Coordinates of C-alpha atoms in Angstrom, one line a residue:
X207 CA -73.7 88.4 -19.4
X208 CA -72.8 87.4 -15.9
X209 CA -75.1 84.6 -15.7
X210 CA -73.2 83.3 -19.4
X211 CA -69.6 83.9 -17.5
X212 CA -70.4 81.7 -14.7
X213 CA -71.8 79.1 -17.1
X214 CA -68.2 79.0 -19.1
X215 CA -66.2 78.8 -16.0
X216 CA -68.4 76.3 -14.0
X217 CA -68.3 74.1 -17.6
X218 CA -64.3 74.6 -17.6
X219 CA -64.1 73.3 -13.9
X220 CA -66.2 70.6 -14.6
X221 CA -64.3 69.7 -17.9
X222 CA -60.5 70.0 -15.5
X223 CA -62.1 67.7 -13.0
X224 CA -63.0 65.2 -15.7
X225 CA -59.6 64.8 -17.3
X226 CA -57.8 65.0 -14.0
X227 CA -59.7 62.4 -12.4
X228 CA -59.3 60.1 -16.0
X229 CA -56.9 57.9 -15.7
X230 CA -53.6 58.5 -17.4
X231 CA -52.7 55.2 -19.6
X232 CA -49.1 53.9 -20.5
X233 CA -48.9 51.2 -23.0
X234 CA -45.3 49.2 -22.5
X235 CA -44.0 46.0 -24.2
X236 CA -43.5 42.6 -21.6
X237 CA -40.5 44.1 -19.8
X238 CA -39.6 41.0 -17.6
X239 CA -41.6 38.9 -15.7
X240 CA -45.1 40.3 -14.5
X241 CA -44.4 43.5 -16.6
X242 CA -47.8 45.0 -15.5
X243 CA -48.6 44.4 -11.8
X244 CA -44.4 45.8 -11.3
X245 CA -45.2 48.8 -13.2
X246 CA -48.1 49.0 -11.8
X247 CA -46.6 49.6 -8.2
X248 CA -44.4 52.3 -9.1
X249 CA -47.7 54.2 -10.5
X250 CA -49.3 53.7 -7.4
X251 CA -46.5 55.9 -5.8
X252 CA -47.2 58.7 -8.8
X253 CA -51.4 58.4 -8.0
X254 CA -50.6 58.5 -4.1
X255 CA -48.8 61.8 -5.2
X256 CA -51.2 63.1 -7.8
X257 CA -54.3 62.0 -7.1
X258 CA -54.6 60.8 -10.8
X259 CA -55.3 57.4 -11.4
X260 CA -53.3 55.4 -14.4
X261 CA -53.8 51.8 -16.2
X262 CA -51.3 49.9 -17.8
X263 CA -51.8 48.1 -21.1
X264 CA -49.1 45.5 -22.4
X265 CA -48.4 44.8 -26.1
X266 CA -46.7 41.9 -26.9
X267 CA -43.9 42.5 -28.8
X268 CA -45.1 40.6 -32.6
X269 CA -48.5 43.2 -32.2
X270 CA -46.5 46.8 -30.8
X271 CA -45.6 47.6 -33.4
X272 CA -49.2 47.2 -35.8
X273 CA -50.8 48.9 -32.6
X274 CA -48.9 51.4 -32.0
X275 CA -48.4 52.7 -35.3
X276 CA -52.0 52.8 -35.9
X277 CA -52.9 54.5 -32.7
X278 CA -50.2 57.7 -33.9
X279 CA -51.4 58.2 -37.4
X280 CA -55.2 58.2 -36.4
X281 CA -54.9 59.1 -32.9
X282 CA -57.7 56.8 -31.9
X283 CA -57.3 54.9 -28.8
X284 CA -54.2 57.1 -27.4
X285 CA -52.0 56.3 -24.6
X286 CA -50.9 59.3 -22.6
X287 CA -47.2 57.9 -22.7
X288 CA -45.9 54.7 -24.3
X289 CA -42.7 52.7 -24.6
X290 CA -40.9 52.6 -28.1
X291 CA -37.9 50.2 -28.8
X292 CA -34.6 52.9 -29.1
X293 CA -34.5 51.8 -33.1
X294 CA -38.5 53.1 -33.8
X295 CA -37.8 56.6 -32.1
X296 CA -36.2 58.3 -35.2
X297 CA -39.3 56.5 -37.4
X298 CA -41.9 57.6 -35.4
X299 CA -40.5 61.3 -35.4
X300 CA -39.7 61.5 -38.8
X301 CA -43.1 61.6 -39.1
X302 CA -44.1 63.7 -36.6
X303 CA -46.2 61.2 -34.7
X304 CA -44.6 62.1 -31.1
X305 CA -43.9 64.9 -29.5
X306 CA -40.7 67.3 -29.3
X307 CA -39.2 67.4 -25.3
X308 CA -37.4 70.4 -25.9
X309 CA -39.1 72.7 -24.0
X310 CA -39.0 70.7 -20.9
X311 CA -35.0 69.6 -21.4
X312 CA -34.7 72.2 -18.3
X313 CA -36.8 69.5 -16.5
X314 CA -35.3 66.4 -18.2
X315 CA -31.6 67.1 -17.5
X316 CA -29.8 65.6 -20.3
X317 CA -26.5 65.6 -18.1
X318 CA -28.2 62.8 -16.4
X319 CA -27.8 60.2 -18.8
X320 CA -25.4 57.9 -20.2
X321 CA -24.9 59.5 -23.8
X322 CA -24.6 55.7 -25.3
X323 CA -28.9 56.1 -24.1
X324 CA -29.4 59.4 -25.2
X325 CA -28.3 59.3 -28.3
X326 CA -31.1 57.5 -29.2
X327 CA -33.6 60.2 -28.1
X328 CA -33.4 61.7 -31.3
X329 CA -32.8 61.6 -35.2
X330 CA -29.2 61.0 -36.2
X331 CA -27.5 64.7 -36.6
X332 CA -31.1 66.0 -34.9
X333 CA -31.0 68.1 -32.0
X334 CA -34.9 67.9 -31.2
X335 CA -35.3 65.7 -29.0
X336 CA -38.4 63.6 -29.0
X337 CA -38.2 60.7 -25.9
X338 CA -36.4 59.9 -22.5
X339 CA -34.3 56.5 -22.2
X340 CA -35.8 54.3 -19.8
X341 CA -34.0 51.6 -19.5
X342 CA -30.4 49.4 -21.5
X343 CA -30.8 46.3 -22.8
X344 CA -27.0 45.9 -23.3
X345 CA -25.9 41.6 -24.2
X346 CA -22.9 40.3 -23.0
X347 CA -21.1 37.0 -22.8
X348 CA -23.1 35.1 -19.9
X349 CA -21.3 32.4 -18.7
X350 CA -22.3 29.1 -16.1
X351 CA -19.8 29.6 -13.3
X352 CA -19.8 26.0 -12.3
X353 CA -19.1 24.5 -16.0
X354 CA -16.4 27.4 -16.6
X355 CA -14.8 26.6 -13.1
X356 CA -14.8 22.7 -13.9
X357 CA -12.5 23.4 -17.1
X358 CA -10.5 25.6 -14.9
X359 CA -11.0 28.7 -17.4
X360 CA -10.7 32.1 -16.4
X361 CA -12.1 35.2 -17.8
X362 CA -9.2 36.5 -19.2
X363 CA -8.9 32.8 -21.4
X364 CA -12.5 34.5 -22.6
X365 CA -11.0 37.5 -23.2
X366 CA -10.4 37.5 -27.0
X367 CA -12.2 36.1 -30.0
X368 CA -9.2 33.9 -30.3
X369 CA -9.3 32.3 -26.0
X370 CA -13.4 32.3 -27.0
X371 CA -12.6 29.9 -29.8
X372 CA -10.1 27.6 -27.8
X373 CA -12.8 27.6 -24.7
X374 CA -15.4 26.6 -26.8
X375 CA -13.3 23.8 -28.3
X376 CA -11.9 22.9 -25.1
X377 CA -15.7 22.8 -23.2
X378 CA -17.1 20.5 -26.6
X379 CA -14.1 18.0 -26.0
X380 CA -14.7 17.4 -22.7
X381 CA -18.4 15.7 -23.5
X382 CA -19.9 16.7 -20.4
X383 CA -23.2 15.2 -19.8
X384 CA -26.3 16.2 -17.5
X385 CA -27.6 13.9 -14.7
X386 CA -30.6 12.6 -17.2
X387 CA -28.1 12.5 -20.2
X388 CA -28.4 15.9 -21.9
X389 CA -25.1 16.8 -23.2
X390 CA -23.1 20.2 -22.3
X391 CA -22.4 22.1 -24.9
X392 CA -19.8 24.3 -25.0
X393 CA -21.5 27.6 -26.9
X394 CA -25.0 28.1 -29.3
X395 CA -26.9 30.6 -30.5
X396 CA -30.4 31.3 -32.5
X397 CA -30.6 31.1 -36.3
X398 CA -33.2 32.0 -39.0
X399 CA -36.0 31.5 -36.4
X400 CA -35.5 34.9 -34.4
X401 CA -35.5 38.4 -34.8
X402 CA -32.9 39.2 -33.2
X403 CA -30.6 37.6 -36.1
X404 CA -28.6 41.2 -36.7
X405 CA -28.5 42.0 -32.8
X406 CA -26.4 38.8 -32.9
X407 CA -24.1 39.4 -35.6
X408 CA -23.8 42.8 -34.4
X409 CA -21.2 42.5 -31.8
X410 CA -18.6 40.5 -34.0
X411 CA -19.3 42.9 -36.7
X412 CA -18.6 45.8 -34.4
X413 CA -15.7 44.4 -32.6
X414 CA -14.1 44.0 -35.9
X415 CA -14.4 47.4 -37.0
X416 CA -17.2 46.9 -39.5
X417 CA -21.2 47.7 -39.6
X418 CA -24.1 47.1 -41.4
X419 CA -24.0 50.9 -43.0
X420 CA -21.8 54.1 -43.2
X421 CA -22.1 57.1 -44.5
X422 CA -20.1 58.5 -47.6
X423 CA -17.4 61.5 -47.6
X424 CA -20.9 63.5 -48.3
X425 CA -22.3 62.6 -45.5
X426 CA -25.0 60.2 -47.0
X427 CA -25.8 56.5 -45.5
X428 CA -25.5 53.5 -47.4
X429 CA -24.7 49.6 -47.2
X430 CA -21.4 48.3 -45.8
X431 CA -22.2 44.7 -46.0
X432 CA -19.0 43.9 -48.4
X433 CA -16.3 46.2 -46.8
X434 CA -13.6 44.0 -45.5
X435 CA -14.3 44.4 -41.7
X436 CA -18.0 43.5 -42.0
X437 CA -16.9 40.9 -44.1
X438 CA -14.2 39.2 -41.3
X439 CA -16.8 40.0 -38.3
X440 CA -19.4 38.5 -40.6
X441 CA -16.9 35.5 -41.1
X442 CA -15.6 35.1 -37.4
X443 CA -19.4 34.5 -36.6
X444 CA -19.9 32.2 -39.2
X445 CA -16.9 30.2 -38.1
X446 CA -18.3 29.2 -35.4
X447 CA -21.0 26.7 -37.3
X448 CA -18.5 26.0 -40.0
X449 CA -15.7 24.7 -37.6
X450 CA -18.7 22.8 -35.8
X451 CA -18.3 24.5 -32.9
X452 CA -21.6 25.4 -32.4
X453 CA -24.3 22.3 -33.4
X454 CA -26.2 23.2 -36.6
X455 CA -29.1 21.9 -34.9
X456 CA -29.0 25.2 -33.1
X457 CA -29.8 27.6 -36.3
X458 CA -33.2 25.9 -36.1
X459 CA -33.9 27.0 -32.5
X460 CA -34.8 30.9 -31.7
X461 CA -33.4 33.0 -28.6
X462 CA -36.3 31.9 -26.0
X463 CA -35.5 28.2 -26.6
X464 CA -31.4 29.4 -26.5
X465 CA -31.7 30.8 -23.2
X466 CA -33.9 27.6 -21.5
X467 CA -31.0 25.3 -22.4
X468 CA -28.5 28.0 -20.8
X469 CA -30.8 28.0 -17.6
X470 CA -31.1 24.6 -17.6
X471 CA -27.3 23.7 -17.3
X472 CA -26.7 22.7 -21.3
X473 CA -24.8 25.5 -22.3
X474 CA -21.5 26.4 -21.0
X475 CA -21.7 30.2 -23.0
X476 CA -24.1 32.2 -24.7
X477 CA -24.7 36.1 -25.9
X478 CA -28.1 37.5 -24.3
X479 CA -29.6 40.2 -22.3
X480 CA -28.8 40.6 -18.7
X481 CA -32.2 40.7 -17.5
X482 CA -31.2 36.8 -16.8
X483 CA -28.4 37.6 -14.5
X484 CA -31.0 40.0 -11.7
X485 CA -33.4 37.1 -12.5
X486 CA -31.0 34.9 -11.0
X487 CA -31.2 36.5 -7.4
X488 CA -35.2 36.2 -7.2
X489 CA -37.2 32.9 -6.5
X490 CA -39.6 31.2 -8.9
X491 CA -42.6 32.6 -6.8
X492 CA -41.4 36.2 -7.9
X493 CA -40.8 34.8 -11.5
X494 CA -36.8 34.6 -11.1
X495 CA -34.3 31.7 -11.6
X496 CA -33.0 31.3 -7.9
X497 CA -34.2 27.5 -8.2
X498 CA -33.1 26.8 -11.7
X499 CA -29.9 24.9 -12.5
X500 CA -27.9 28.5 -13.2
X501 CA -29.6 29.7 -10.5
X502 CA -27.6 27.0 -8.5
X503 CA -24.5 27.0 -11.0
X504 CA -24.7 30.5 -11.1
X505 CA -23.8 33.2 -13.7
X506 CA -20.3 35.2 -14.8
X507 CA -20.8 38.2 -16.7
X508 CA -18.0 38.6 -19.5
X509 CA -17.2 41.3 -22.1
X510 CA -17.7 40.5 -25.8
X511 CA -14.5 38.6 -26.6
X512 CA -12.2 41.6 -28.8
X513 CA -11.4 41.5 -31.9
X514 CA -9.7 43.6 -34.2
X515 CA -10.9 47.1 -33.1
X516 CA -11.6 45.9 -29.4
X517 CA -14.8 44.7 -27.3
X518 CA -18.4 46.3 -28.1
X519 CA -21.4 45.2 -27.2
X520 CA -25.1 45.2 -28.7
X521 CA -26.6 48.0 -26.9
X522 CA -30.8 48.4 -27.4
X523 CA -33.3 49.8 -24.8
X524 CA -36.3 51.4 -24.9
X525 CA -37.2 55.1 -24.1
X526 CA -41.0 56.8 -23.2
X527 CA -42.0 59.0 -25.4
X528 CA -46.0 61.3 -25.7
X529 CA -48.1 61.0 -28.7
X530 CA -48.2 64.3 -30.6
X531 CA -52.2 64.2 -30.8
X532 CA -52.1 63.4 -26.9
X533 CA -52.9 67.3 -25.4
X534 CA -53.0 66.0 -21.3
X535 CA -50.3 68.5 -19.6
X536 CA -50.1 65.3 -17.1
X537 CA -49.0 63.2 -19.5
X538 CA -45.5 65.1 -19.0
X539 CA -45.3 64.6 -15.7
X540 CA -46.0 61.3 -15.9
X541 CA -42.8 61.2 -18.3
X542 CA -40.9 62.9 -15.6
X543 CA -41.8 60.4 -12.7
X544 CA -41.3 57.3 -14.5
X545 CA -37.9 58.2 -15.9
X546 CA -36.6 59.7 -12.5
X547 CA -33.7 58.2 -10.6
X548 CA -36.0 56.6 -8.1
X549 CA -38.2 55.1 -10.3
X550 CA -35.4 53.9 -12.8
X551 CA -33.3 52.2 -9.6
X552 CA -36.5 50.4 -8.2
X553 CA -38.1 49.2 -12.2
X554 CA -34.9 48.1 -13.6
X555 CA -33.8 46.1 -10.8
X556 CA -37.2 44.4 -10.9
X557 CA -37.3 43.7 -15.0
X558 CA -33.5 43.0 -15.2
X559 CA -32.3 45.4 -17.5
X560 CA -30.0 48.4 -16.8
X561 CA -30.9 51.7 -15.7
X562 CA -29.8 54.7 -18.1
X563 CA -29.1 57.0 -15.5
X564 CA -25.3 58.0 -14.8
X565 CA -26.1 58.1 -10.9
X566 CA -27.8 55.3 -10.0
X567 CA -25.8 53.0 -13.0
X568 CA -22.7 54.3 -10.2
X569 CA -24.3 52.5 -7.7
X570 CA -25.3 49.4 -9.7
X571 CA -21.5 49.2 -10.2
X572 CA -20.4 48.0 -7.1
X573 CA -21.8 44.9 -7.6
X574 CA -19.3 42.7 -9.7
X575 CA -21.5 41.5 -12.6
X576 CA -23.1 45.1 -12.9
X577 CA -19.6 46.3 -13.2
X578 CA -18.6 45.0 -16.2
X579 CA -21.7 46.1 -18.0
X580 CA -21.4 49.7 -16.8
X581 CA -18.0 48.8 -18.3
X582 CA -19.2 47.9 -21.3
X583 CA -21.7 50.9 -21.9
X584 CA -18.4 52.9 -22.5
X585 CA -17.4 51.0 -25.8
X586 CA -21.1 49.3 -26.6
X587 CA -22.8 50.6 -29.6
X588 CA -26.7 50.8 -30.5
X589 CA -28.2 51.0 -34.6
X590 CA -27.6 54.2 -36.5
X591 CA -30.6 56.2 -35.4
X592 CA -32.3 57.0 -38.8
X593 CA -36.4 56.9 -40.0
X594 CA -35.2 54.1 -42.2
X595 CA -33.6 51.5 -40.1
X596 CA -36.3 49.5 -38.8
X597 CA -37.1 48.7 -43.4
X598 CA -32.9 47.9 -43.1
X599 CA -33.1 45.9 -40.1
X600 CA -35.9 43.5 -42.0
X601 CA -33.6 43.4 -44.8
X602 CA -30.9 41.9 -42.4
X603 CA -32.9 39.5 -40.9
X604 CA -33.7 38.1 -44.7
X605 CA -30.2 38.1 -45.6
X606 CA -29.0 36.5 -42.7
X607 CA -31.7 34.3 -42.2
X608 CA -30.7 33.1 -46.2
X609 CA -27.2 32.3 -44.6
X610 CA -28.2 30.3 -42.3
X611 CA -30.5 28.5 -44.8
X612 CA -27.4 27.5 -46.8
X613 CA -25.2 26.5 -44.1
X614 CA -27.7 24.2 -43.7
X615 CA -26.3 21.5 -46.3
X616 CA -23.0 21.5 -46.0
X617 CA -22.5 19.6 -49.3
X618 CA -24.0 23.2 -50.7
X619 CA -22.0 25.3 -48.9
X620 CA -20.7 27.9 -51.6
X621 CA -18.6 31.1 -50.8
X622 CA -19.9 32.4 -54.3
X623 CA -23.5 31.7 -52.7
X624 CA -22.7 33.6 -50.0
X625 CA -21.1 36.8 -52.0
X626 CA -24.6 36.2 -54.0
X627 CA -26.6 36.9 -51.1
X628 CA -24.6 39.5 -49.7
X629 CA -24.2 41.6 -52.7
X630 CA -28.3 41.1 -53.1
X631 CA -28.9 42.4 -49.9
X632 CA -26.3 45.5 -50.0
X633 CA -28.5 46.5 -52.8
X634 CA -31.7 46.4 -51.3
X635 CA -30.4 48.1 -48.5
X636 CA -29.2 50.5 -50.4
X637 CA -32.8 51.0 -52.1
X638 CA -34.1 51.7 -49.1
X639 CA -31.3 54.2 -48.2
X640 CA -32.1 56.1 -52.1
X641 CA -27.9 55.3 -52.5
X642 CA -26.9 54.9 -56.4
X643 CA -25.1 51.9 -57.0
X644 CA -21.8 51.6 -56.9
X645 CA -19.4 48.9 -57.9
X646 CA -18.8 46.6 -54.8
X647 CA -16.2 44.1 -54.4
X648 CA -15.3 41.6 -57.0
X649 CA -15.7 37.9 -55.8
X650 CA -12.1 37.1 -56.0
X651 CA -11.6 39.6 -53.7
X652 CA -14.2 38.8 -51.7
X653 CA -12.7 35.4 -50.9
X654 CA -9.2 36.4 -50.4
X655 CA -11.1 38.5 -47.2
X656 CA -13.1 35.4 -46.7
X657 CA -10.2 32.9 -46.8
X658 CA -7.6 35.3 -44.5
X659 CA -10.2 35.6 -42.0
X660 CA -10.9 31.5 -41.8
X661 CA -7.2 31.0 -42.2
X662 CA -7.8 28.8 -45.7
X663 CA -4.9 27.9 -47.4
X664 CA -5.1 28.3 -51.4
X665 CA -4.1 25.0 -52.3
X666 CA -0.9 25.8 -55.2
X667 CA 1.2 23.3 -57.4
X668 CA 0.2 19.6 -58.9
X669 CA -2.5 19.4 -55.8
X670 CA -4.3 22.3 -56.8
X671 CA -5.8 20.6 -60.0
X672 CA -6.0 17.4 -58.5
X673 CA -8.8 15.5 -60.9
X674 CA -9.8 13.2 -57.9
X675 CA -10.7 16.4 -55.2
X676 CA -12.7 18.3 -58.0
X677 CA -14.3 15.4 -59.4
X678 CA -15.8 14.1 -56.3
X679 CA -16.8 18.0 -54.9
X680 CA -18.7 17.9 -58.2
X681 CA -19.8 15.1 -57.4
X682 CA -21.5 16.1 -53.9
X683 CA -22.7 19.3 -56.1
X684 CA -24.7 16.7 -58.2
X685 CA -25.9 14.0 -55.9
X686 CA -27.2 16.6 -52.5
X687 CA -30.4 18.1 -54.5
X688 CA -31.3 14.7 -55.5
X689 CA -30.5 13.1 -51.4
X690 CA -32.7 16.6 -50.2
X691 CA -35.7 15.5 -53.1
X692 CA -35.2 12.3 -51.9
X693 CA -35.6 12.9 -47.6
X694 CA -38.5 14.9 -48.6
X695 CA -40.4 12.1 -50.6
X696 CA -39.6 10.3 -47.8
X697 CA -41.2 12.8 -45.3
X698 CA -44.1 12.9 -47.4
X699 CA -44.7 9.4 -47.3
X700 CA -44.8 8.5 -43.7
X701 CA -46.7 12.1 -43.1
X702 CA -49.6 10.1 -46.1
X703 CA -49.3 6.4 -44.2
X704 CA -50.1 8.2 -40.9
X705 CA -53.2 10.1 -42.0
X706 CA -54.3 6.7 -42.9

């Protein structure tokens, strides 16, 4: 019996050593430039402590998602702790596929946190929570300082959605040009090419006192597409391509290819994440933008121009979360030390984005671009945080990315297409959401909204029914499918003469 006792417990030593001495893994997504080796020194500090080795695995962002979805339902291939977007924490826990923190909240200090961050720990009117917030991807208005100065504008010209209209116009008139010829352009933004489509919309949306859903008097969600503050955010964005303030040509480019022209001195204004303005202070060798053309023009950070109901800003982030089928008791405390104020101050500041912590965001604030986005965590907003959002955000992409598709021709540009596509989408949002239909708005009400908010004037009297106008609109009707058939023979042709 003795002999059997000291067989169990040398075989339970043996088994501790193993998993103490095999490495704990943390899978991430490319935060920043050279994601891995900079994670990969802060771990170094946690093995120094621990004596437990880790490895770091990057996902790019197209495959987390497959990967990681996989790796929780079979629990195969397991890290011990892994980043999730802030929008996939409420999917991932609805199905139980990580584990509930709140027996270690004592540890995790809630009170530490902005609550903009850890509201999207959890499900939405949940109080288990399932992840810590890492770090804040928050987007302002980045603008070049020497292009801005040049015009003599100043930020409070940038202030409103109104002084951002009349800057842009003012910046385009001026017709700037590069050394080698490149024109300056005043403002752009991506188009159907890029994900991050609703993150765009989002802040016009938001500052305007609309959103993509809302929730009934009972307390259920559903679409919100066609209420009339969506509708005039929705608009105000819209504007911008239909007053040609922003080059069409730019709907065909995606965020990467938005932010090189920024960096390289054609772009006056955009909308991104901040990681670009802490990439600014490092040198090319340590993968920053010191020796770029904004590097040398250098950046102003702005707050999203208000609107009707005020400034807010797109808020994302990602948090850490642990498997549910992962059983290491380090894998906790690996949580712990990679979401502790040390660790957030000294990761953030080398990826770009913004640390969640109350404390050390304090002492980010002293610098002046930091300050305005602490600012702006007060009034930014992230996604509702429900299972069902990431099925709604794909929904919004499509239906966005059909908007841009029919600004496209402007000879086809149809407000009763658009109401089309946004009453389509409202109810397969609202599918996903299991919300009954209900009767939406009408179209004629849709385009009074439509026609307020772009300050159209309904044409009344003997000009109204002028023959001549509607006869030669029909006319553009008829002719543009034929001139688009017609470009793409065309295409076709000189694509067949060159294979030859």
């Amino acid at each position: 019996m003795k002999t059997i006792r000291k067989f169990v417990f040398a075989t339970s030593i043996a088994i501790s050593s193993l998993f103490a001495t095999e490495p704990l893994s943390v899978w991430i997504m490319p935060n920043g430039a050279s994601p891995k080796e900079k994670l990969e020194q802060r771990l170094s500090i946690f093995t120094e402590k621990t004596g437990i080795p880790t490895e770091v695995q990057v996902l790019d962002w197209g495959e987390a998602w497959n990967r990681i979805s996989t790796a929780l339902e079979t629990g195969n291939d397991l890290p011990d702790v892994l980043q999730l977007g802030t929008t996939w924490i409420p999917y991932f826990a609805s199905r139980g596929e990580i584990k509930s923190l709140n027996e270690w909240l004592d540890k995790i200090d809630e009170k530490r946190f902005v609550s903009v961050s850890w509201n999207t720990t959890k499900i939405d009117s949940d109080s288990i929570v399932y992840s810590i917030p890492w770090f804040i991807d928050i987007r302002p208005v980045l603008g070049n300082k020497a292009i801005l100065k040049r015009n003599n504008i100043t930020r409070k010209d940038l202030s409103t959605y109104k002084g951002f209209v009349d800057v842009v116009k003012k910046i385009n008139d001026k017709r700037e040009s590069l050394e080698d010829g490149t024109k300056i352009r005043a403002y752009a933004f991506p188009g159907k090419s890029d994900w991050n489509i609703p993150h765009n919309f989002a802040p016009w949306i938001w500052s305007n006192g609309g959103d993509f859903i809302t929730k009934d008097d009972n307390g259920k969600w559903h679409a919100n597409i066609l209420s009339e503050k969506t509708l005039v955010g929705i608009a105000k964005y819209l504007n911008f391509v239909l007053d040609s303030l922003v080059n069409p040509e730019a709907l065909q480019t995606n965020t990467a290819q938005i932010v090189q022209q920024f960096n390289a001195g054609e772009l006056a204004l955009i909308v991104n994440t901040a990681e670009i303005v802490m990439q600014t202070r490092y040198n090319e060798s340590e993968g920053g933008l010191a020796n770029t053309k904004i590097g040398k023009d250098s950046i102003i950070v702005l707050p999203i121009p208000r609107g009707d109901e005020g400034s807010i800003s797109f808020i994302g982030g990602s948090n850490l979360a642990i498997p549910s089928k992962n059983n290491r008791p380090e894998a906790l405390d690996l949580l712990l030390f990679l979401t502790n104020d040390e660790n957030q101050d000294a990761y953030t500041k080398q990826i770009g984005f913004l640390p969640t912590s109350k404390k050390v965001l304090a002492n980010w604030a002293e610098d002046e671009s930091y300050k305005i986005l602490v600012e702006a965590l007060e009034t930014g907003k992230t996604y509702s945080a429900i299972p069902e959002w990431g099925d709604i955000e794909q929904k919004l992409v499509a239906m966005f990315s059909a908007v841009w598709d029919h600004l496209e021709i402007p000879a086809l540009y149809s407000e009763e297409k658009l109401y089309q596509i946004f009453m389509d989408y409202t109810q397969e949002i609202n599918k996903i959401l299991d919300y009954p239909f209900t009767k939406a708005v009408t179209f004629a009400e849709f385009q009074d909204i439509w026609h307020k908010t772009l300050s159209i004037e309904e044409k009344t009297g003997p000009e109204s029914t002028n023959p001549t106008d509607t006869e030669h609109i029909k006319n553009n009707l008829r002719i543009a499918p034929w001139i688009f058939a017609l470009m793409v023979l065309l295409g076709f042709i000189v694509s067949f003469k060159r294979k030859k």
